[in-house]
Coordinates of C-alpha atoms and ligand atoms in Angstrom, one line a residue:
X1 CA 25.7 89.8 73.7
X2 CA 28.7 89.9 75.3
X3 CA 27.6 89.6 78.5
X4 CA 27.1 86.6 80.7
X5 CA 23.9 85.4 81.8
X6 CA 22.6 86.7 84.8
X7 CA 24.7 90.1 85.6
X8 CA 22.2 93.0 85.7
X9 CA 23.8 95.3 83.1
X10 CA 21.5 94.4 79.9
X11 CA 22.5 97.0 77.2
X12 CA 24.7 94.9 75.7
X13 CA 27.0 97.2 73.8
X14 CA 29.2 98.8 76.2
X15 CA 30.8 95.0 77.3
X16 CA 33.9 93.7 75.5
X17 CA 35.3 90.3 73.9
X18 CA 37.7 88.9 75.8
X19 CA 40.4 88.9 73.2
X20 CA 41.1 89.8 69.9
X21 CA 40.6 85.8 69.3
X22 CA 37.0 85.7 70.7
X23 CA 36.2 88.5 68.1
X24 CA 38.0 86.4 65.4
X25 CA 35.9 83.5 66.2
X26 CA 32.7 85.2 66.8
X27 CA 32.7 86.7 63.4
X28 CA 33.8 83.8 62.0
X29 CA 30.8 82.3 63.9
X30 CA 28.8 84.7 61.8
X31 CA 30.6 84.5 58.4
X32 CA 30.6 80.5 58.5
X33 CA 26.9 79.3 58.3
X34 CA 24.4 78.3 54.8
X35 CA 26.0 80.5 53.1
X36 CA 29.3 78.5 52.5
X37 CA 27.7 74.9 52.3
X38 CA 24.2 75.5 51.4
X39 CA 24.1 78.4 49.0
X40 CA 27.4 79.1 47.7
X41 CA 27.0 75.1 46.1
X42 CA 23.9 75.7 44.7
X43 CA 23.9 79.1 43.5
X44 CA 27.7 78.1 41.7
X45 CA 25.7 75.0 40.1
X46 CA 22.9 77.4 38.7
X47 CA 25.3 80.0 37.6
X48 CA 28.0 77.9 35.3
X49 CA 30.9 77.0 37.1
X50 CA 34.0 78.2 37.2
X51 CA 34.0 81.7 36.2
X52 CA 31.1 82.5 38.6
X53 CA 33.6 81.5 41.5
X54 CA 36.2 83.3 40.2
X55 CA 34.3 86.3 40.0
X56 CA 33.0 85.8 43.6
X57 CA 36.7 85.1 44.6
X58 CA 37.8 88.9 43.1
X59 CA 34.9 90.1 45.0
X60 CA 35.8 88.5 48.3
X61 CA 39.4 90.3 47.9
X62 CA 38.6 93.3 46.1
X63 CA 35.4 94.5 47.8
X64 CA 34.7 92.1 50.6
X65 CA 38.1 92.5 53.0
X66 CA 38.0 96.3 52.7
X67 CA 34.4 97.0 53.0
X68 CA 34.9 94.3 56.3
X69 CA 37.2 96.2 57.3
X70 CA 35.5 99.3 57.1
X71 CA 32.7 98.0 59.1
X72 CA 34.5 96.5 62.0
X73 CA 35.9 100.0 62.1
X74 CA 32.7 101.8 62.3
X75 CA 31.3 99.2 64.9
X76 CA 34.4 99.7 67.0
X77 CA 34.3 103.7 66.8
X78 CA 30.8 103.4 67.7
X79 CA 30.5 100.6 70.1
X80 CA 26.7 100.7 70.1
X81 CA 24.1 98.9 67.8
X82 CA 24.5 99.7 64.1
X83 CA 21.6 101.9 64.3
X84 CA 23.2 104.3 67.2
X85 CA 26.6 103.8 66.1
X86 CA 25.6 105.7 62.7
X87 CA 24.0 108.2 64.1
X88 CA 27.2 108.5 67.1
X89 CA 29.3 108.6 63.8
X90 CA 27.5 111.1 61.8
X91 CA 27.1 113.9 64.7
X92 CA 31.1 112.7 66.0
X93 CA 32.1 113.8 62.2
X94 CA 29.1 116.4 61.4
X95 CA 27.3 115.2 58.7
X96 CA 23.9 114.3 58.4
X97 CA 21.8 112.2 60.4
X98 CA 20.6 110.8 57.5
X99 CA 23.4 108.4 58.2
X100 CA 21.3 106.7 60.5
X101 CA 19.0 105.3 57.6
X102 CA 21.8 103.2 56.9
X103 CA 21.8 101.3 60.5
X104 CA 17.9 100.8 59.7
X105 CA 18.6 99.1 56.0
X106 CA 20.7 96.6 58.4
X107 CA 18.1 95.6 60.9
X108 CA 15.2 95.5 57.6
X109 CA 18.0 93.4 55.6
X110 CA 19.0 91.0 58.9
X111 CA 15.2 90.4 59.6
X112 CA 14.6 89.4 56.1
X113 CA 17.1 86.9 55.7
X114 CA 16.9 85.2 58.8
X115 CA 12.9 84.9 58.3
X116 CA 14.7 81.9 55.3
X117 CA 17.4 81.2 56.7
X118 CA 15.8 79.8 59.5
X119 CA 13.7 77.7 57.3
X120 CA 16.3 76.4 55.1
X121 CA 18.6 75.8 58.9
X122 CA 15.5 74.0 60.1
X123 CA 16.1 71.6 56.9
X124 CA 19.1 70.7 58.1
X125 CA 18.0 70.3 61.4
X126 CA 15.2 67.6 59.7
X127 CA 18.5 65.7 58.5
X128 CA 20.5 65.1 61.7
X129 CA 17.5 62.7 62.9
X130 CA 16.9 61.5 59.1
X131 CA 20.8 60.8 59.2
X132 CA 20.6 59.2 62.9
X133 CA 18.0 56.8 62.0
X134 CA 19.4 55.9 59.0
X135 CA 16.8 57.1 56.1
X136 CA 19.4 57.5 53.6
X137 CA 21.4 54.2 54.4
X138 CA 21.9 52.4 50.6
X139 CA 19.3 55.1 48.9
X140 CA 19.7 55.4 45.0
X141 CA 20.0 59.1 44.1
X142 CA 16.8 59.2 43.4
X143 CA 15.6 57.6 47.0
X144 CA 17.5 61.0 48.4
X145 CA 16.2 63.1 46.2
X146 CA 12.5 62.1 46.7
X147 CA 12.7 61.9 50.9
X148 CA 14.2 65.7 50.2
X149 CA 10.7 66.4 48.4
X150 CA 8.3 64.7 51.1
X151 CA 10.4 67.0 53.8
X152 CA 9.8 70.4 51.3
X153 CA 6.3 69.3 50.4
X154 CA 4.8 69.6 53.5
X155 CA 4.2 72.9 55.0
X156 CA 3.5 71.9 58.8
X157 CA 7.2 69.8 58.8
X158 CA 8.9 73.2 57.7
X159 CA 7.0 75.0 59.6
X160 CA 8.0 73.0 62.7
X161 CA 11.8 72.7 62.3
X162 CA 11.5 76.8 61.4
X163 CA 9.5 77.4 64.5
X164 CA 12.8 75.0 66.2
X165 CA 15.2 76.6 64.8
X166 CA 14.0 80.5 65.5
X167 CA 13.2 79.6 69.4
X168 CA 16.6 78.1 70.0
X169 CA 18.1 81.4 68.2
X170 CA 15.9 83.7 70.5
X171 CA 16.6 81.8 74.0
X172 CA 20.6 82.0 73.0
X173 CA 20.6 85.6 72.0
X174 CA 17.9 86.5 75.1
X175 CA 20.7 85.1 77.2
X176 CA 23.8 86.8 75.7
X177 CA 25.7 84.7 73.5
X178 CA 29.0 84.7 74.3
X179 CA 29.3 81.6 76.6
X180 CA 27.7 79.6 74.0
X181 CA 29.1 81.2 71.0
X182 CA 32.8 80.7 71.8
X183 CA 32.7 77.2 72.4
X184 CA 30.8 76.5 69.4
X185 CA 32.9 78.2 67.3
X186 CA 36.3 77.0 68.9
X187 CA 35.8 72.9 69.0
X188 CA 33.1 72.5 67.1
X189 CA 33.6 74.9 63.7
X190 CA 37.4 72.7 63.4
X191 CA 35.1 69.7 63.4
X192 CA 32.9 70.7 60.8
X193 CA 35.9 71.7 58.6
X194 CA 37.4 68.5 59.4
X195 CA 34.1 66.3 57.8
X196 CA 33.8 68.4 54.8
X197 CA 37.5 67.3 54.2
X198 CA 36.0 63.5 54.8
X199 CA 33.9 64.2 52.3
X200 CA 36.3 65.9 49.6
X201 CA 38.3 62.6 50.4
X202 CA 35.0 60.5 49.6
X203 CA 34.4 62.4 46.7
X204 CA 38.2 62.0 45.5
X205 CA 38.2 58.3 45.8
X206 CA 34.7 57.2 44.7
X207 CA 33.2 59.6 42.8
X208 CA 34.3 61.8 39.3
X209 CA 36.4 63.9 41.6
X210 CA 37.8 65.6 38.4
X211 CA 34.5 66.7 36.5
X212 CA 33.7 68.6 39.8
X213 CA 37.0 70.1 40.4
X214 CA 36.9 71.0 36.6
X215 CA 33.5 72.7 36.5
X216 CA 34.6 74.6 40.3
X217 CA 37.6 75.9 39.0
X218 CA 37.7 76.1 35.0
X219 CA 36.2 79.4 34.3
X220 CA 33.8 79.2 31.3
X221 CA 33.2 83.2 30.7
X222 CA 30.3 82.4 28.0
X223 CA 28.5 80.8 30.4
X224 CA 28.3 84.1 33.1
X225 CA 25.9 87.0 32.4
X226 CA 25.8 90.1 34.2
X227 CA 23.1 88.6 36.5
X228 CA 25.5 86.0 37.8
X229 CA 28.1 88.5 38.5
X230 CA 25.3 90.2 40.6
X231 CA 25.2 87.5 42.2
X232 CA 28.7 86.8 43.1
X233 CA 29.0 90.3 44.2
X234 CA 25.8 89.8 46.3
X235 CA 27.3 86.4 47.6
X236 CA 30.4 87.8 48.3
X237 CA 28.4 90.2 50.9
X238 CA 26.5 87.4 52.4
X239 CA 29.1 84.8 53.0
X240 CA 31.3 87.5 54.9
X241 CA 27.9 88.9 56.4
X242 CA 28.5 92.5 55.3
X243 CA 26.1 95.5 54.9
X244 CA 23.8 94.8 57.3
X245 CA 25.8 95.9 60.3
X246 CA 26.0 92.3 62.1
X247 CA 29.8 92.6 61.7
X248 CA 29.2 96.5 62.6
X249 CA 27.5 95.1 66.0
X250 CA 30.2 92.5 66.4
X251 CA 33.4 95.5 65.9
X252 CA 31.6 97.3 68.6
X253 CA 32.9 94.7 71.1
X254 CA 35.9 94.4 69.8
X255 CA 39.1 95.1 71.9
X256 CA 40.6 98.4 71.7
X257 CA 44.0 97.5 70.5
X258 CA 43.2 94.5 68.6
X259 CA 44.6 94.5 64.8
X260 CA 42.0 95.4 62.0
X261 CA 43.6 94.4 59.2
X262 CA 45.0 90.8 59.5
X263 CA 41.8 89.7 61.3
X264 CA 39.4 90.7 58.5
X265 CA 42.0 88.5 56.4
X266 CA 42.0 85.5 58.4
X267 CA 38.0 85.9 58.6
X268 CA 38.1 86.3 54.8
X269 CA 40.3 83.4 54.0
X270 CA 39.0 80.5 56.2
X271 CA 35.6 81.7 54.8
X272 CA 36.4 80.9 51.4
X273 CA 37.7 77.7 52.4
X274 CA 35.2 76.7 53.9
X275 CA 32.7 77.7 50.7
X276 CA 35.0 75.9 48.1
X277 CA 35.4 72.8 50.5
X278 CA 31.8 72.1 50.3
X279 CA 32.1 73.0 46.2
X280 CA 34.6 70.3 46.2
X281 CA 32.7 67.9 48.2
X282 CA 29.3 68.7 46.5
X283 CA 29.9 68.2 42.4
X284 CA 31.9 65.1 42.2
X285 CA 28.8 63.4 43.8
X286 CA 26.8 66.1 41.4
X287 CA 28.4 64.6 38.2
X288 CA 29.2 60.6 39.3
X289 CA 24.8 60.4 40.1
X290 CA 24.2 62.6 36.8
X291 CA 22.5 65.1 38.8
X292 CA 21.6 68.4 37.8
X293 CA 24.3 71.1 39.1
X294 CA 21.4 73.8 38.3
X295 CA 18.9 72.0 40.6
X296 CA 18.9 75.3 43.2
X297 CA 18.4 75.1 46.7
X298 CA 18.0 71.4 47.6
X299 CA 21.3 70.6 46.2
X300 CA 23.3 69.3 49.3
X301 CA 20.4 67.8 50.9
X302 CA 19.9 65.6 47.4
X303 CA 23.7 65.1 46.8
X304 CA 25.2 64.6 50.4
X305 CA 23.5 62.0 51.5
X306 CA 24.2 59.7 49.1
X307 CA 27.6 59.9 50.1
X308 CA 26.5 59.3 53.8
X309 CA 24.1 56.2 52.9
X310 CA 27.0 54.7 51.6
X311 CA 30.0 55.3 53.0
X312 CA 31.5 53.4 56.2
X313 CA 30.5 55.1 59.3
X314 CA 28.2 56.9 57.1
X315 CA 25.0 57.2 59.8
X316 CA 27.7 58.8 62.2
X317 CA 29.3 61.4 59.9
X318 CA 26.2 62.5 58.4
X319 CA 24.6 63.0 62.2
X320 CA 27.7 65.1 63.2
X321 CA 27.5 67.1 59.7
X322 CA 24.1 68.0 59.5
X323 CA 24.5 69.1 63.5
X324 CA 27.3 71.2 63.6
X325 CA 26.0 72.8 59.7
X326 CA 23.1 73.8 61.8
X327 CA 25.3 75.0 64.8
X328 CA 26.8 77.0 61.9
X329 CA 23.4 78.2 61.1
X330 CA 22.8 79.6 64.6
X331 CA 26.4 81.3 65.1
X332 CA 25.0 83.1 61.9
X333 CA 21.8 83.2 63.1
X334 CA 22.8 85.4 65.8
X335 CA 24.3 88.0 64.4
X336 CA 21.4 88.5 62.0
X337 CA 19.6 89.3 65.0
X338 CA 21.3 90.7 67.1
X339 CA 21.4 94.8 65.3
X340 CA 17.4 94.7 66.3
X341 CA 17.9 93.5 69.8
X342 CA 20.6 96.2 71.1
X343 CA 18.7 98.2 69.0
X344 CA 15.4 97.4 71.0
X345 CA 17.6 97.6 74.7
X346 CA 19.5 100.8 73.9
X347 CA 16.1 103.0 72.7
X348 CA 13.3 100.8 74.0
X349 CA 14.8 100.3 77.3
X350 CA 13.5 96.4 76.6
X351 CA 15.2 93.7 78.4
X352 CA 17.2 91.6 76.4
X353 CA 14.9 88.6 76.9
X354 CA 11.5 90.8 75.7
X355 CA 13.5 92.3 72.7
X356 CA 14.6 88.7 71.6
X357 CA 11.5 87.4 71.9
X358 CA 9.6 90.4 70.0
X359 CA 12.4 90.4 67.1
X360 CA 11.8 86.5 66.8
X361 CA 8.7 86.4 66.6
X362 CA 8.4 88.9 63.8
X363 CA 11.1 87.1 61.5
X364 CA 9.1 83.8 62.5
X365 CA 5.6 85.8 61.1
X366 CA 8.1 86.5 58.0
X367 CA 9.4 83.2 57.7
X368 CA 6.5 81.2 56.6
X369 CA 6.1 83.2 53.4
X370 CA 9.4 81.1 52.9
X371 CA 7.8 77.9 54.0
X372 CA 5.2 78.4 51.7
X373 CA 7.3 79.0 49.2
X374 CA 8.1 75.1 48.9
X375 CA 4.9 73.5 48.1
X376 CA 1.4 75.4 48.3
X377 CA 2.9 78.6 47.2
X378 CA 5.4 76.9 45.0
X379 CA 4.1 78.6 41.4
X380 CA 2.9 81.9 42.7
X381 CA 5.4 84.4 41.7
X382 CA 6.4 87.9 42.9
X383 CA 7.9 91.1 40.1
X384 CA 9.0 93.6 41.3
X385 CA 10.1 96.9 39.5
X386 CA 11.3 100.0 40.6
X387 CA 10.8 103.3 38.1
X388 CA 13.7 105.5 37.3
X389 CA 12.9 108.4 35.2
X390 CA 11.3 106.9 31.8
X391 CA 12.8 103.5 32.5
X392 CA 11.2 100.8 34.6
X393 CA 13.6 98.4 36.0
X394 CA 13.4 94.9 36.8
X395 CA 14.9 93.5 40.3
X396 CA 12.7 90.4 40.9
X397 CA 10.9 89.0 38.1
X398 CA 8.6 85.8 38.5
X399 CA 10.3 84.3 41.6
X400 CA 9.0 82.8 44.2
X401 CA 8.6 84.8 47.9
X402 CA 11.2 82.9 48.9
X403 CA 13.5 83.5 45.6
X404 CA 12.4 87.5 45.9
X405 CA 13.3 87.7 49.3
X406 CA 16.8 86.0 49.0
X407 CA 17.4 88.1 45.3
X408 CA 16.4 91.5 47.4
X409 CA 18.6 90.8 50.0
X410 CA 21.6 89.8 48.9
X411 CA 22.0 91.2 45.4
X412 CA 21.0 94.6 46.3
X413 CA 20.3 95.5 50.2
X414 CA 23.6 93.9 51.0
X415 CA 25.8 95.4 48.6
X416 CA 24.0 99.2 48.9
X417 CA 24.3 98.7 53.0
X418 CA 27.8 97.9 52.2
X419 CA 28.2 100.6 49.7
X420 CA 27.2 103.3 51.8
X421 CA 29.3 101.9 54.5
X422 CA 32.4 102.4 52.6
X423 CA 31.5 105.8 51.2
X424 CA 30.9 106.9 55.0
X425 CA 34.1 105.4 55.5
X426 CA 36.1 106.7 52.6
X427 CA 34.3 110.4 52.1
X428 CA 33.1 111.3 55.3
X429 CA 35.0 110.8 57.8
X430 CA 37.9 112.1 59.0
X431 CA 41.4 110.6 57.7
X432 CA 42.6 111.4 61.5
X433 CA 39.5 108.9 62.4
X434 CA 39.7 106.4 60.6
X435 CA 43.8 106.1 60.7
X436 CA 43.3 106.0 64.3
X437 CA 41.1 103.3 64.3
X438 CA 42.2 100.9 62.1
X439 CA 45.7 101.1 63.1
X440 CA 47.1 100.0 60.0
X441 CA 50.5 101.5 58.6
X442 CA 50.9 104.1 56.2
X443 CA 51.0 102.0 52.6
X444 CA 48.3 99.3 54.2
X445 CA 46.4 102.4 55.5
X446 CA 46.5 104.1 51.9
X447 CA 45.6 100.8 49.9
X448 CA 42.4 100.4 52.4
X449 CA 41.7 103.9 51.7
X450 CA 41.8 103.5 48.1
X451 CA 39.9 100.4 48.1
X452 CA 37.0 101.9 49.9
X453 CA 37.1 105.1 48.2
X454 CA 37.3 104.1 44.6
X455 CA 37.7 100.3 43.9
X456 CA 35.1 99.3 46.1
X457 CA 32.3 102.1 45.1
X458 CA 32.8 102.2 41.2
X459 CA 32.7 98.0 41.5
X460 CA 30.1 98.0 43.1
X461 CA 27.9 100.7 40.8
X462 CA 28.9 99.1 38.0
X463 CA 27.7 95.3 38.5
X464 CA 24.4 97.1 39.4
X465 CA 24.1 99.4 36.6
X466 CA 25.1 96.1 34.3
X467 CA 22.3 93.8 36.6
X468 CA 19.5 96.4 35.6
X469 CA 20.4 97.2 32.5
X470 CA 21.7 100.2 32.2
X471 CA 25.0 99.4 31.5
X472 CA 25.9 96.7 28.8
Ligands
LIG501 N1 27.4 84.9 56.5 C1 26.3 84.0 56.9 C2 26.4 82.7 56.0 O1 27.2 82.6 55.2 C3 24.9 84.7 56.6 C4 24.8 86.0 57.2 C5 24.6 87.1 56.3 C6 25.0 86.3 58.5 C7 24.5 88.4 56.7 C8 25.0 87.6 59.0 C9 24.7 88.7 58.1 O2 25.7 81.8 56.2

């Protein structure tokens, strides 16, 4: 990936970001995409409020940044796809090859959510020409939220933004991304910022600006169960694309001497920004149209453009929004994919192009279980249990493939991918290693290692063992 087009060394993983900067943007790239203004709305509106983003803020800073961290480290030691980097790892510091399992949990747990995320990117995609010619110009809420249903209701629609979305992601990461990722992320990310802060403004000045800042920010503990936590925690993973080694991949290309630390930080911080921009944008229009904040996944495209039919220059902001959210969607996109493709060119000896085009076309195959999901699927459900012992466990209970898919991923691949990550980091290797790597000073150095050894682990254990259960 970080090679240009056209030179003949295809393995991608032994090339370099330019600068410590590229790397900053590219994972931003990654870390910036549905996750802040798509999901983090919708899944706050279904889970109470305030104290679920309070919770997912402790997990950004508690569990996300060092667990980060920890994985940019890896990737760096490594410098080969997550897969080969474990096992590089695990011989380097003699333990088991076992360790490898963990860079194959990543490529299962990047195909899986880009097969939806590619269908929810290709809604967005549906909007910059509904935007352009004007669909929601003057719409009642109810106008939006019905031209949102004729979009979801009908299979071949998704099917063909999806189809879109995936081939644009598989001719950018055939090609190596760098070219395209840098300038996306350097003009265009600031620009996307910059319209959610139209929007905030919008919100402030026509719309109960108060009621939503209220339910973002006043935490409401009765109104959180150890299901939303889960899915805070889960969230928190997602939004800073963790455990699934796409931040593993992009550490292997990071600069030598570049600063571990403070760049996770900065990563960290304009990614929450970004997520509670979009909150604050979101429920003023939420509460003012008496919608309901618990309506799941086609909240922004039901509550946004109301704001865009009516505003001044509405047609024109709402084009530019809905293009650079999905630009967001494809820096994402990217790293999802990319662990399977250097995975495919190191060991398969496939050109980048073949092992883009086999990788997409799988999560494609994947994707229209999603699709489905929507409309002619709509009311059949997935459970799903695992057994431990005498007790059988729920993790997905009556959701759609869709729901399952999104639940599995982020509430428990992520955070075990990004469990075990830390444990290899904290337990097993070396402090000689890892103090080399990240570079950090002695008391930074020692609160990482504490994070990652204890904090992070026993966190993380617990929210599960509550989320099943086992733990009241
Ligand atoms: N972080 C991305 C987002 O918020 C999604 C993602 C998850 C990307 C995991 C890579 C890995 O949209």
């Amino acid at each position: 990936m970080a090679n240009e087009t056209g030179t003949t060394m295809h393995s991608s993983v032994h090339s370099m970001w330019s600068s410590r900067l590229t790397f900053i943007l590219a994972a931003t790239g990654s870390a910036v995409g549905l996750g802040n203004i798509w999901k983090f709305p919708y899944i706050t509106g279904e889970n109470g409020g305030g104290a679920f983003v309070l919770v997912y803020l402790v997990c950004i800073a508690l569990i996300g940044i060092p667990i980060m961290m920890a994985e940019v480290m890896l990737g760096r030691r490594g410098r080969k796809s997550p897969i080969n980097t474990m096992r590089a790892l695990a011989a380097a510091e003699n333990r088991s090859s076992a360790w490898t399992m963990l860079g194959w949990l990543g490529v299962a747990a990047g195909f899986l959510i880009l097969s939806y995320y590619s269908v929810i990117a290709g809604w967005a995609l549906s909007y910059v020409f509904h935007t352009a010619v004007g669909t929601f110009d003057g719409q009642t809420a109810d106008g939006v939220a019905s031209i949102f249903q004729g979009l979801t209701d009908d299979p071949e629609k998704l099917i063909a933004w999806h189809s879109i979305f995936i081939f644009i992601t598989m001719a950018i990461v055939a090609q190596g991304v760098k070219k395209g990722l840098e300038r996306t992320v350097t003009y265009l990310m600031p620009i996307l910022a910059g319209i959610l802060v139209v929007l905030v403004v919008y919100a402030l000045n026509n719309a109960d600006f108060r009621e939503g800042a209220e339910f973002l920010f006043f935490p409401d503990f009765s109104k959180i169960s150890a299901g939303a936590v889960l899915t805070a925690m889960g969230h928190a993973f997602f939004t800073l694309s963790l455990g699934m080694g796409a931040i593993m991949i992009y550490g292997s290309y990071m600069p030598d001497n570049a600063p571990i630390g403070s760049t996770c930080i900065v990563i960290a911080v304009a990614d929450t920004a970004v997520a509670l921009l979009a909150g604050l944008a979101i429920f003023p229009l939420v509460f003012t149209y008496g919608l309901e904040p618990g309506q799941g996944a086609g909240l922004i495209f039901s509550t946004l453009p109301i704001a865009f039919g009516q505003m001044p220059w509405g047609s024109f902001f709402g084009t530019l929004f809905f293009l650079l959210l999905t630009l967001a969607a494809l820096t994402s996109a990217i790293s999802l994919i990319e662990p399977a493709v250097a995975w495919l060119v190191e060991n398969k000896g496939l050109s980048r192009v073949r092992a883009s085009i086999y990788s997409g076309l799988g999560i494609w195959v994947l994707g229209l279980g999603s699709v489905l999901s929507f409309n002619v699927w709509s009311d059949k459900t997935l459970s799903l249990t695992v057994k431990i012992g005498e007790s059988v466990i729920p993790l997905v209970d009556k959701a759609t493939f869709f729901d399952s898919i999104d639940y599995l991923t982020s509430n428990i691949m992520l955070p075990l991918g990004g469990l075990l990550m830390a444990l290899f980091a904290g337990y097993s290797m070396s402090i000689a290693s890892t103090k080399q790597e990240l570079g950090l000073k002695d008391n930074a150095y020692n609160i990482w290692r504490v994070l990652v050894r204890y904090v992070t682990p026993i966190l993380v254990l617990i929210v599960f063992l509550h989320a099943i259960g086992i733990l009241d």
